[in-house]
Tab-separated table of C-alpha atoms in Angstrom:
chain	number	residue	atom	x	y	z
L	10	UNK	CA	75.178	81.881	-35.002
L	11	UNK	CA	71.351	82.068	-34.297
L	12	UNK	CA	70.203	80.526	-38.017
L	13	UNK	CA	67.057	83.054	-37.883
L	14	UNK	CA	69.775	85.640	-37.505
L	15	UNK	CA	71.867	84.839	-40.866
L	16	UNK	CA	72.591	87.284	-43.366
L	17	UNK	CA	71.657	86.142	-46.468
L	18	UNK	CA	73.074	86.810	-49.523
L	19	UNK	CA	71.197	88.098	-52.591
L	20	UNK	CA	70.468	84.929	-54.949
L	21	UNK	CA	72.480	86.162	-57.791
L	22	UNK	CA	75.468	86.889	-55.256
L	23	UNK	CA	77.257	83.284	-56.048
L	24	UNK	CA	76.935	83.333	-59.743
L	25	UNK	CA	78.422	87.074	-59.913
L	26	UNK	CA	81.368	85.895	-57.748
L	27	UNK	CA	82.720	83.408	-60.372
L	28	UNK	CA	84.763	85.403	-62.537
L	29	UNK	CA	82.895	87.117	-66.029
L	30	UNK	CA	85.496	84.668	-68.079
L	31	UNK	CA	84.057	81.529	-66.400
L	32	UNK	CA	80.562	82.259	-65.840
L	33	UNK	CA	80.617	83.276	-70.498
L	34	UNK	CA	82.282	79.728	-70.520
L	35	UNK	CA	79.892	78.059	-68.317
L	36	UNK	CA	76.806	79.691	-70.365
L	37	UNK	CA	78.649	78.717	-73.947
L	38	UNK	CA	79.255	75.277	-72.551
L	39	UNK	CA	76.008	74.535	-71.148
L	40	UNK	CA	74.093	76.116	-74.429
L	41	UNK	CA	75.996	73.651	-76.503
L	42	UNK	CA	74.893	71.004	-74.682
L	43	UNK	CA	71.436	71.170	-73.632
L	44	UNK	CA	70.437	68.114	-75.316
L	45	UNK	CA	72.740	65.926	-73.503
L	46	UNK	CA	71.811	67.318	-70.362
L	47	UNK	CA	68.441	67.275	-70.103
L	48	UNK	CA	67.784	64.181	-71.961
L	49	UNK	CA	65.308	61.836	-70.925
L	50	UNK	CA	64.126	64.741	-67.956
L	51	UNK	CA	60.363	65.613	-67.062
L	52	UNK	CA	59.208	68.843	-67.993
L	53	UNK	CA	56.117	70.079	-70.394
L	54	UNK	CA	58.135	73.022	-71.602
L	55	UNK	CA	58.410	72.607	-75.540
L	56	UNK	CA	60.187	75.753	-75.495
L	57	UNK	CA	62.749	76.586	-73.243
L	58	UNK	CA	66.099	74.745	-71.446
L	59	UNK	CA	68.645	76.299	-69.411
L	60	UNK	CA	71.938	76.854	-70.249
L	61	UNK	CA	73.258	76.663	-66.272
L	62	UNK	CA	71.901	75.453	-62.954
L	63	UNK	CA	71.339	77.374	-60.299
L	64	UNK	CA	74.324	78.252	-58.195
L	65	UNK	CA	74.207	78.540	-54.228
L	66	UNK	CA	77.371	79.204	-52.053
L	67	UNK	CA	78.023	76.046	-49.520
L	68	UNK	CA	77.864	78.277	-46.440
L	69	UNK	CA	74.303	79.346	-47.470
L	70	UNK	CA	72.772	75.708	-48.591
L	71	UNK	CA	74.001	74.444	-45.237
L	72	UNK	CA	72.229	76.852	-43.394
L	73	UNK	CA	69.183	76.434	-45.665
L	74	UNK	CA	69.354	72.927	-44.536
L	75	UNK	CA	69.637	73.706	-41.256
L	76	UNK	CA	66.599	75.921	-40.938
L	77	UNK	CA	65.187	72.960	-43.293
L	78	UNK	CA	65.366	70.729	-40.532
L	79	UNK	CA	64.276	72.462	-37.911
L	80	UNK	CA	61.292	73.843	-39.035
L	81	UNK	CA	60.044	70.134	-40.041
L	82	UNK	CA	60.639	69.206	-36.655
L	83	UNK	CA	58.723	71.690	-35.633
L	84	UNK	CA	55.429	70.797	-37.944
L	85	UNK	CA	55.948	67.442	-36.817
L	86	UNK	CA	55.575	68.885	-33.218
L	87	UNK	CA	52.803	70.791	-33.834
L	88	UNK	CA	50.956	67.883	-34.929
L	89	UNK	CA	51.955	65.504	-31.985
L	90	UNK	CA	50.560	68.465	-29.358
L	91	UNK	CA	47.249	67.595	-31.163
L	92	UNK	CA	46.938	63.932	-31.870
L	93	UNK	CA	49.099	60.968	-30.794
L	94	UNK	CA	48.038	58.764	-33.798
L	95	UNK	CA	47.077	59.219	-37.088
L	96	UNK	CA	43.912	58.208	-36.949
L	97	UNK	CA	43.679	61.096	-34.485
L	98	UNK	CA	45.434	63.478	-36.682
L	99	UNK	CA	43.247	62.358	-39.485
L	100	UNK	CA	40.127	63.237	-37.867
L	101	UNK	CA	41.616	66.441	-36.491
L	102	UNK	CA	42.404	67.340	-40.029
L	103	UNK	CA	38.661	66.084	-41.344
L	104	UNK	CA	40.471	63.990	-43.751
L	105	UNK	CA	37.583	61.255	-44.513
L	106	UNK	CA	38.469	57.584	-44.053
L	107	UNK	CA	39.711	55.258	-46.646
L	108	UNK	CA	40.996	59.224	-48.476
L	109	UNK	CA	44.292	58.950	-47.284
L	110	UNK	CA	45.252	54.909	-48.991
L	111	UNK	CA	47.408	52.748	-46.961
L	112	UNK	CA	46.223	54.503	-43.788
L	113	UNK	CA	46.909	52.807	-40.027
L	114	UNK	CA	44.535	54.859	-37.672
L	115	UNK	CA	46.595	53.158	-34.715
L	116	UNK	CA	49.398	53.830	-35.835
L	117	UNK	CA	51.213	56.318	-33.213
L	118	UNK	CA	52.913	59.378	-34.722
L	119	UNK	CA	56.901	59.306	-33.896
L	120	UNK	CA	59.669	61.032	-35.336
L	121	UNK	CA	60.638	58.295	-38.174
L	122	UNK	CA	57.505	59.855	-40.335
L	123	UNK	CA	60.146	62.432	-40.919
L	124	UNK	CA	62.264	60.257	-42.558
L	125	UNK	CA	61.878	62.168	-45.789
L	126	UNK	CA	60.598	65.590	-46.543
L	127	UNK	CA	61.782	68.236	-48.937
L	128	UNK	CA	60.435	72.014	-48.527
L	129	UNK	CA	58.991	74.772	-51.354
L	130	UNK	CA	61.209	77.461	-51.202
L	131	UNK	CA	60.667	81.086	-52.204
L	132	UNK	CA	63.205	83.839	-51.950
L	133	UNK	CA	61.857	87.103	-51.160
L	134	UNK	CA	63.685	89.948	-50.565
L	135	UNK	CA	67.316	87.702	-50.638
L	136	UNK	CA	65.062	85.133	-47.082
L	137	UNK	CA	64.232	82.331	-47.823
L	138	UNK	CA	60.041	81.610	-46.914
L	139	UNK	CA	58.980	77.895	-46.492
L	140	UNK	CA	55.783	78.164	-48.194
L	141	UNK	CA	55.134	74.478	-48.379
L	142	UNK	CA	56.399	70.786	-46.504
L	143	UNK	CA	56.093	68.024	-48.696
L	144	UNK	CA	57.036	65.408	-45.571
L	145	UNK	CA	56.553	61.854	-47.378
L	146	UNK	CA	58.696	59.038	-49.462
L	147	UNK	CA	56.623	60.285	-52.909
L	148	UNK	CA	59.426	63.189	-53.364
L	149	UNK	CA	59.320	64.167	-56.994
L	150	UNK	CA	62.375	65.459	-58.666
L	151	UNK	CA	65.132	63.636	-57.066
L	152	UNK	CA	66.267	61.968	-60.394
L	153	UNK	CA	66.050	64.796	-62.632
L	154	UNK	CA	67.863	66.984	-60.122
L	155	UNK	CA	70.565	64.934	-59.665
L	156	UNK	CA	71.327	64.012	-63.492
L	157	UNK	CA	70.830	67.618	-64.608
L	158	UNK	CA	73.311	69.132	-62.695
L	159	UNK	CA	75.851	66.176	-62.874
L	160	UNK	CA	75.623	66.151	-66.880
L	161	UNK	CA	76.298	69.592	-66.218
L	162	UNK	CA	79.504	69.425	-64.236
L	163	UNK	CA	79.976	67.227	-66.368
L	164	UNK	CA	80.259	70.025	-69.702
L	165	UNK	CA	82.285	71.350	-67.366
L	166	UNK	CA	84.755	69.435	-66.626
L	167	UNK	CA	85.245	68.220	-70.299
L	168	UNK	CA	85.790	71.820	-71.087
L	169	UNK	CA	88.450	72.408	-68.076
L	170	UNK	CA	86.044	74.800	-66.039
L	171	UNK	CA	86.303	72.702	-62.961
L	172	UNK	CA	90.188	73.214	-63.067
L	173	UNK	CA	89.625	77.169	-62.873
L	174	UNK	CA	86.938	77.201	-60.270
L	175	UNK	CA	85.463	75.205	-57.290
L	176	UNK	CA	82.301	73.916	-57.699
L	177	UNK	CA	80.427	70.810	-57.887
L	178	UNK	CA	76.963	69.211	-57.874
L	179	UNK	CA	75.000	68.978	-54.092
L	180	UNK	CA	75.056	65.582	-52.751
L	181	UNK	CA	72.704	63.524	-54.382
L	182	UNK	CA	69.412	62.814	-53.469
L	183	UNK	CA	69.122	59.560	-55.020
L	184	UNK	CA	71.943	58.351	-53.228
L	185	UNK	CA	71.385	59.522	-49.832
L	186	UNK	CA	67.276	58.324	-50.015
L	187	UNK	CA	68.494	54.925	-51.024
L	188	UNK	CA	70.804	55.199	-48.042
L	189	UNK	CA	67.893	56.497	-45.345
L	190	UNK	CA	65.397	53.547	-47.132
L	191	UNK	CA	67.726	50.822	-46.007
L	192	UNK	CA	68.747	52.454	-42.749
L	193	UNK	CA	65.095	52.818	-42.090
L	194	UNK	CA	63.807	49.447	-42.725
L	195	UNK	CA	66.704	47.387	-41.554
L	196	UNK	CA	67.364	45.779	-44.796
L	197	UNK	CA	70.489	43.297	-44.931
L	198	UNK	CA	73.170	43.926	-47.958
L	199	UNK	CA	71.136	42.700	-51.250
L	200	UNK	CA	67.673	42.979	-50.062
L	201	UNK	CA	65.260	42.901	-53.014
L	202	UNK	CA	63.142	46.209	-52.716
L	203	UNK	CA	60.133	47.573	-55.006
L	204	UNK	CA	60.202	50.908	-56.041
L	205	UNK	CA	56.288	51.239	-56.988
L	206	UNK	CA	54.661	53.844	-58.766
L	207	UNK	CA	51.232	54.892	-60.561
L	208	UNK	CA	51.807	54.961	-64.150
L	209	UNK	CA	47.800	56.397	-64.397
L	210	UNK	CA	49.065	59.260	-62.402
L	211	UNK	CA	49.790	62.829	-64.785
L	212	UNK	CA	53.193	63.640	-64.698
L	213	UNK	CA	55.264	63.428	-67.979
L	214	UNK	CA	56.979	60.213	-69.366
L	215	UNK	CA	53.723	58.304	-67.280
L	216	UNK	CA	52.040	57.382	-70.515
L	217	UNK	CA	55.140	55.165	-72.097
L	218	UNK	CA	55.617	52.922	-68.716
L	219	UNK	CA	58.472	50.482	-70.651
L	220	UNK	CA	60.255	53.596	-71.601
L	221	UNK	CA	60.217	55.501	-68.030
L	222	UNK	CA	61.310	52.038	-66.560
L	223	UNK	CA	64.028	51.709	-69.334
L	224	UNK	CA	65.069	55.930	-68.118
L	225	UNK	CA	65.200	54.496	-64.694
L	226	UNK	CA	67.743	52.132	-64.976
L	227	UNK	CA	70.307	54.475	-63.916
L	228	UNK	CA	68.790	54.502	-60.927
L	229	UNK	CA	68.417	50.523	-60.049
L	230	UNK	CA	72.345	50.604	-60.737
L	231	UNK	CA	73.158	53.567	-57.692
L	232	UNK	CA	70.622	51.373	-55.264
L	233	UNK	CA	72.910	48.298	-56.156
L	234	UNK	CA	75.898	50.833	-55.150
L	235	UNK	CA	73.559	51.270	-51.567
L	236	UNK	CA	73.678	47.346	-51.730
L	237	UNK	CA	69.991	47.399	-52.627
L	238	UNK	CA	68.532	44.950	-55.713
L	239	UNK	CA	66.064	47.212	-56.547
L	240	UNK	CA	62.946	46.211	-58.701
L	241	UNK	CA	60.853	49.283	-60.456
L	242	UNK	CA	57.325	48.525	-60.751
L	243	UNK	CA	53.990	49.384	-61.435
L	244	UNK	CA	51.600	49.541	-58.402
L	245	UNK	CA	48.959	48.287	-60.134
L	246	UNK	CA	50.776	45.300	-60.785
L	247	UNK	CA	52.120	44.014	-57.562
L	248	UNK	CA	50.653	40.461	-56.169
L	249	UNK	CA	50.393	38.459	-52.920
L	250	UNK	CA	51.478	34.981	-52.910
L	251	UNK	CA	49.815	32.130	-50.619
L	252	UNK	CA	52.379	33.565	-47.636
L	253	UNK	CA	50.665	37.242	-47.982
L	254	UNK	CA	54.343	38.409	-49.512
L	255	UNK	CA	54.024	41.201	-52.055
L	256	UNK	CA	55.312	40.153	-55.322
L	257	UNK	CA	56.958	42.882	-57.858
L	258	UNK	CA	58.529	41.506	-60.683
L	259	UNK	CA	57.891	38.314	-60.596
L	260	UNK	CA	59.484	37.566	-56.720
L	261	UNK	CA	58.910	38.672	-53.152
L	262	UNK	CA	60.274	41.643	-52.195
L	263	UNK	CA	62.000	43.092	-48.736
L	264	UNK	CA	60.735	46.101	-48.737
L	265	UNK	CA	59.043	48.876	-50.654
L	266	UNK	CA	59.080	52.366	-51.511
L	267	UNK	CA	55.839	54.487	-53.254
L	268	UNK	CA	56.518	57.428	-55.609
L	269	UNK	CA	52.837	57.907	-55.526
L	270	UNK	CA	50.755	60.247	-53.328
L	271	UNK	CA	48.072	58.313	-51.039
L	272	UNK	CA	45.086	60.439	-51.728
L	273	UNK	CA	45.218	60.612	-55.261
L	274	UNK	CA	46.660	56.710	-55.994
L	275	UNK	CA	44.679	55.014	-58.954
L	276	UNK	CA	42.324	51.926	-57.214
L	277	UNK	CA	43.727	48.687	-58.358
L	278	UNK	CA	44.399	45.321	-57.552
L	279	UNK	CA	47.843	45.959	-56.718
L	280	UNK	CA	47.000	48.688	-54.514
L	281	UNK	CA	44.785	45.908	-52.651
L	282	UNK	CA	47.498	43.642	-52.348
L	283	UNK	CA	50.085	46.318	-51.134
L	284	UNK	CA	47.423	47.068	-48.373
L	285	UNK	CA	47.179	43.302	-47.707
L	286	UNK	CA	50.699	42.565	-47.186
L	287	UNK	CA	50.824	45.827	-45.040
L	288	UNK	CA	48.182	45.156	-42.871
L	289	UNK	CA	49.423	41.147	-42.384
L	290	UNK	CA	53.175	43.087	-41.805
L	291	UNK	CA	54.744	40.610	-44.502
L	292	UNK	CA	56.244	43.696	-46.106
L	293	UNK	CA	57.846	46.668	-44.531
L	294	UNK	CA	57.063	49.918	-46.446
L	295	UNK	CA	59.316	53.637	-46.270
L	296	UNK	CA	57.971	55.609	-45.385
L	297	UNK	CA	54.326	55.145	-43.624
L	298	UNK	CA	51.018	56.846	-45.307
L	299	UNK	CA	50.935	58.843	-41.655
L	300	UNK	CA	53.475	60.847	-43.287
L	301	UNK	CA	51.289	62.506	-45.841
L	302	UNK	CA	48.797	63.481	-43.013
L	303	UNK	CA	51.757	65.458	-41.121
L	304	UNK	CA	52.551	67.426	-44.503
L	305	UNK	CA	49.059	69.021	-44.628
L	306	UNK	CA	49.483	72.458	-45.083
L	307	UNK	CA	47.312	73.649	-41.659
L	308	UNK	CA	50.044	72.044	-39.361
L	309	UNK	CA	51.616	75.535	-41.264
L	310	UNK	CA	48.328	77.459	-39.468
L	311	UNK	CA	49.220	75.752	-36.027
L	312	UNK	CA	53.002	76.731	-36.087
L	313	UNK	CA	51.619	80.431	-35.938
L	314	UNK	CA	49.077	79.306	-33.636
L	315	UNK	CA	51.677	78.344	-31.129
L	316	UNK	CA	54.261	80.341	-31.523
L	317	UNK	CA	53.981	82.449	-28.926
L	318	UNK	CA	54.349	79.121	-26.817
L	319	UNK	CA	57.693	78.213	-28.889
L	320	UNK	CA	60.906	78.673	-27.171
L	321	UNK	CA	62.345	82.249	-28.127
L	322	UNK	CA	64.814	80.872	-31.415
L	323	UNK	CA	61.904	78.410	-32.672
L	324	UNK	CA	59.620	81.619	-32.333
L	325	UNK	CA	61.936	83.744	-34.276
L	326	UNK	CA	62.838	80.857	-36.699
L	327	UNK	CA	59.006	80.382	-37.753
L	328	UNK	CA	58.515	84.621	-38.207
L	329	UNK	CA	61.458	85.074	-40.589
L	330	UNK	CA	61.541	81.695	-42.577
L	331	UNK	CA	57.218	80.755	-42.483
L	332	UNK	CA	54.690	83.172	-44.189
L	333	UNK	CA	51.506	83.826	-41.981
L	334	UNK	CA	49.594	81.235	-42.185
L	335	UNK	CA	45.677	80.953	-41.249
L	336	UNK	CA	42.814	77.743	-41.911
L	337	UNK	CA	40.088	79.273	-44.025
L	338	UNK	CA	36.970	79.304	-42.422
L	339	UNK	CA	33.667	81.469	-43.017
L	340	UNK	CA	34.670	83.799	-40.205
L	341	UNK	CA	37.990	84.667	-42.016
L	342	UNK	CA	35.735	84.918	-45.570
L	343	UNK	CA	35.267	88.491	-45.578
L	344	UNK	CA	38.963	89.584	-44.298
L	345	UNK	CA	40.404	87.279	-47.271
L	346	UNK	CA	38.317	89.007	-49.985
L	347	UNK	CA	39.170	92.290	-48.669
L	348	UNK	CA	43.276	91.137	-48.184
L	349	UNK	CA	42.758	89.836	-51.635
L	350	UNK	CA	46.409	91.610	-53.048
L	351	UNK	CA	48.108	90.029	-49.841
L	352	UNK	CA	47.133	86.416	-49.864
L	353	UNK	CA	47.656	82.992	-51.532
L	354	UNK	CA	44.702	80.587	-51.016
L	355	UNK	CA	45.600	76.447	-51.328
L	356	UNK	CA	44.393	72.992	-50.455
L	357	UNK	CA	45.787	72.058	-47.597
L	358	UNK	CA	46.274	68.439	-48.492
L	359	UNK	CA	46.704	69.469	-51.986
L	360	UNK	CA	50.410	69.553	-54.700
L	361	UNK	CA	51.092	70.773	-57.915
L	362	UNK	CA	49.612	74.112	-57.629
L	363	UNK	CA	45.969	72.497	-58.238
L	364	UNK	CA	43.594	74.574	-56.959
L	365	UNK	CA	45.644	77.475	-55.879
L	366	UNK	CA	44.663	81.121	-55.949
L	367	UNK	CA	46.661	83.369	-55.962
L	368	UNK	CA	45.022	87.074	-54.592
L	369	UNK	CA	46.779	89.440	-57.176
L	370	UNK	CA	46.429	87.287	-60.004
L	371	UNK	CA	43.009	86.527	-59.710
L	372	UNK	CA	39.927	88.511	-60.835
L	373	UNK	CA	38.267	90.097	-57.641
L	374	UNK	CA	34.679	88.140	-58.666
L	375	UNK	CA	36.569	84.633	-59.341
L	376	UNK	CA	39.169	85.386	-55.661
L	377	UNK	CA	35.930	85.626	-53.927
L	378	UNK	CA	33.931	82.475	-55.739
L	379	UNK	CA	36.628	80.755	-55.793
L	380	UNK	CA	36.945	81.458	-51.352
L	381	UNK	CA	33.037	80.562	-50.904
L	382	UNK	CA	33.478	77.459	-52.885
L	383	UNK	CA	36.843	76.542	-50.721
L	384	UNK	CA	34.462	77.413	-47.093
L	385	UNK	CA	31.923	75.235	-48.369
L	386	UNK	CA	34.142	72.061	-49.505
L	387	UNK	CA	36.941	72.903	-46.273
L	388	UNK	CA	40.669	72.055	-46.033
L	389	UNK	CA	41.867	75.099	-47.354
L	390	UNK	CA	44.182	77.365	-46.042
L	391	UNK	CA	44.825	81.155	-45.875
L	392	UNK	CA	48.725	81.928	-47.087
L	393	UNK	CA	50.454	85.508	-46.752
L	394	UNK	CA	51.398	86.162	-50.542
L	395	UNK	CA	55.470	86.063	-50.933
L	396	UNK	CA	56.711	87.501	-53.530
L	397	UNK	CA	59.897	85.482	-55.113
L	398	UNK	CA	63.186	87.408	-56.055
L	399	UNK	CA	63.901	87.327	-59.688
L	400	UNK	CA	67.238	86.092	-60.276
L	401	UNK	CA	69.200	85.952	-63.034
L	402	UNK	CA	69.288	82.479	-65.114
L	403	UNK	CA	70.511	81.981	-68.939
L	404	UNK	CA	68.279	79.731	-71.157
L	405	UNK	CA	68.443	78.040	-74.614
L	406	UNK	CA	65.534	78.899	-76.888
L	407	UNK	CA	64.481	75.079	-78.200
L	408	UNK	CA	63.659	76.287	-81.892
L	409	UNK	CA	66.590	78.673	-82.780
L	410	UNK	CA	69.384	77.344	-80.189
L	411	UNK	CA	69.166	81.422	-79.398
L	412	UNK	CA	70.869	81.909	-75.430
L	413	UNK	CA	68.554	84.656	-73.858
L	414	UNK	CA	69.373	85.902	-70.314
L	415	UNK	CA	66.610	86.765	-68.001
L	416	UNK	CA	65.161	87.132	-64.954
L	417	UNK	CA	62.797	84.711	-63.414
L	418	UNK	CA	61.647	83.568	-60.012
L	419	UNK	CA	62.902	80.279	-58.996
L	420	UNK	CA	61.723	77.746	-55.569
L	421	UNK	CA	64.580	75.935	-54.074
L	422	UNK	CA	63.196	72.506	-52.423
L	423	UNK	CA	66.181	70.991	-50.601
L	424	UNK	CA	66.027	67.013	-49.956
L	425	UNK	CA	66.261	65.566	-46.232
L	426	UNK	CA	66.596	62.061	-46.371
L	427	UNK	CA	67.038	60.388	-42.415
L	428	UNK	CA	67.260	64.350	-41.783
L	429	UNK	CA	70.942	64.217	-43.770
L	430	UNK	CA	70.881	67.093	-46.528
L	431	UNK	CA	70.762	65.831	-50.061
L	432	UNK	CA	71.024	68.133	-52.594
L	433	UNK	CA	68.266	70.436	-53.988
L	434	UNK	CA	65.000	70.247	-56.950
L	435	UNK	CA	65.364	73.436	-58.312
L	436	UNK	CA	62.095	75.002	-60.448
L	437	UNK	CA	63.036	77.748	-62.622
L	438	UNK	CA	60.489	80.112	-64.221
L	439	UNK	CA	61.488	80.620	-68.364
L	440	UNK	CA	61.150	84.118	-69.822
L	441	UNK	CA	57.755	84.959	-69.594
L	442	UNK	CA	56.563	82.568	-67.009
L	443	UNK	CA	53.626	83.074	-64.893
L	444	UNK	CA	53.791	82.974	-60.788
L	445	UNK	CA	53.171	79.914	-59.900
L	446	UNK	CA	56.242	77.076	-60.403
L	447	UNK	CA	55.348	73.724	-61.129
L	448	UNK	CA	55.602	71.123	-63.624
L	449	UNK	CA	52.394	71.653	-64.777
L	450	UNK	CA	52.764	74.954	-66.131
L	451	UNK	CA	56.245	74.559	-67.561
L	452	UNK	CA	58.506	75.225	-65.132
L	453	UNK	CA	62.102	73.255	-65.303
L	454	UNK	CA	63.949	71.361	-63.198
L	455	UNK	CA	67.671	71.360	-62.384
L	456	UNK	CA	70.010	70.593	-59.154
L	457	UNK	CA	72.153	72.759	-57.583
L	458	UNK	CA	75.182	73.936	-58.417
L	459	UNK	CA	77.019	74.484	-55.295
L	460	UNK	CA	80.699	77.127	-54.665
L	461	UNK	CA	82.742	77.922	-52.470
């Protein structure tokens, strides 16, 4: 089977196959215990939990994986036809120098910058449309996707629901990236590695760093399971000692890991010294800042540039699964404000929904300001609007412990880790949501819940 040829199912299609007794249970159990679940999770939504995870059918998350992988290959193509480093890419992209932190312009671009990526998913019309690559070791989510939907199965279990059904949590992304980390540098069993991240960085927990280190420690017990002695850390606070090592935590470390995006890190002196132990190659780092430049959304513009060029199932793999995709230039200015209803405008080296339009939402004046302004800073890219499914998803209403079902668009973003499937983020609108899913704007995260 051709995987631009499968038949999906509709997204509600492997919740409504579990029997009405079970799926009441499920709800009941979950509902009851919302607190334990979600405890300690990310999310600015004072209002709303859910009462299940998402459910997917095994056949159809393989297959999503499948097309997953494929299609990243085929951005990280697209990019090697036009530069062979990433200081060429860089300039090809007019991304200035010193932006993009951490940055080798020598560097040549190989297939190990895919070592980790994780699509933005939108269903529309039961396909799923890849309307964003996040290709980089900075992969939000994997923690709270992976504890959500175990403390779920969890409930479950507890209440004798796995006995009367199949299902179980996807493989777990933490795992499997601690797995491709190791793999990837070459570490030896009990290598000391530094998890780093920007605490001045907006995302929620940030502001209490003892307290998101204390939530992690979950986490620095499954790398010891990967044979990893793992060492969370602020980036800010890293050193060099007089042999150039990088010290986190008081010691040298192996390795390191960033959960921090390289165009938007905070300057610091740790930052210096992480680019100082880089650049004298005391310290081996998963994955390389190159990454980030292969991610930028116009390598989305060049797949439909070339794929006339592509071999016939590529071809058809990037019409069905990639929305039409154009760079935003002045020439294009005019068609966009008269396509307003049909198109999504973003930065292409942007995340979080910052700085997205969206055509239908936006006032006609503000869609075409908001254009000219994007022509005259550049990097922005022209999207074909997708319009997600609304499924069906129960939630718990935070102030009266009320279950309300409803019907809300969700984005599945499955995790690749040394291109092995791990599991899924899944953000989940809340009744009365707006279009656009991320954490900023109160979306919630779960994993997947996967059937047979």
């Amino acid at each position: 089977m051709e995987h631009a040829d499968y038949r999906w199912p509709s997204a509600a299609r492997a919740w409504l196959d579990l029997p009405a007794p079970v799926r009441a249970d499920m709800v009941a159990a979950g509902a009851g215990a919302w607190r334990e679940v979600f405890d300690g999770r990310a999310t600015y939504n004072e209002q709303w939990r859910l009462a299940r995870p998402p459910v997917m059918d095994e056949t159809s998350l393989g297959v999503l994986n499948a097309v997953s992988d494929r299609l990243a290959q085929l951005i990280f193509e697209a990019c090697r036809r036009r530069a062979a480093t990433a200081g060429e890419l860089r300039r090809l992209l007019s991304v200035p120098d010193g932006e993009t932190r951490l940055l080798d312009d020598d560097e040549p671009l190989t297939e190990a910058l895919l070592a980790a990526f994780r699509p933005d998913v939108l269903l529309c019309d039961g396909v799923p449309r890849f309307v964003e690559y996040n290709i980089d070791s900075s992969l939000g989510g994997a923690f709270d996707a992976d504890t959500t939907v175990r403390r779920f199965v969890d409930v479950y279990r507890r209440r004798g629901l796995t006995d009367r059904v199949r299902l179980s949590a996807a493989p777990s992304a933490v795992d499997r990236r601690f797995a491709a980390i190791r793999a990837g540098l070459g570490l030896p069993e009990g290598a000391r590695v530094a998890m780093l991240i920007d605490f001045d960085a907006e995302y929620p927990g940030l502001d209490d760093p003892q307290r998101f280190i204390r939530l992690l420690s979950p986490v620095v017990e499954r790398a010891a399971g990967c044979g990893m002695d793992l060492v969370v850390a602020p980036v800010s606070q890293v050193s060099l000692d007089d042999r150039k090592r990088l010290i986190a935590g008081g010691a040298p470390v192996d390795g390191v890991f960033r959960l921090f995006v390289p165009n938007r890190v905070t300057p610091s002196a740790g930052m210096d010294a992480l680019a100082a132990a880089l650049a004298a190659g005391t310290v081996p780092m998963w994955v390389s800042a190159a990454a980030w430049l292969v991610a930028n959304k116009r390598a989305f513009a060049w797949l439909w540039e070339d794929a006339d060029t592509l071999p016939a199932a590529d071809r058809d793999l990037v019409r069905r699964y990639v929305p039409r995709t154009w760079s935003l230039t002045a020439q294009l200015l005019d068609r966009a404000v008269a396509g307003q209803a049909d198109l999504v405008a973003k930065p292409a080296d942007g995340s979080a929904g910052v700085d997205v339009l969206i055509g239908r939402e936006t006032d006609a004046d503000a869609w075409r300001d908001g254009l000219t302004r994007a022509v005259g800073r550049g990097g922005f890219i022209l999207q074909e609007y997708v319009k997600a499914d609304d499924v069906p998803l129960d939630f718990v209403h935070i102030g009266t412990g009320e279950t309300v079902a409803a019907e809300v668009p969700y984005s599945i973003a499955p995790y690749l880790f040394g291109r092995r499937a791990a599991g899924a983020c899944i953000r989940t609108g809340f009744p009365g949501c707006d279009g656009v899913l991320n954490l900023a704007r109160g979306v919630l995260l779960s994993g997947l819940l996967v059937v047979d």
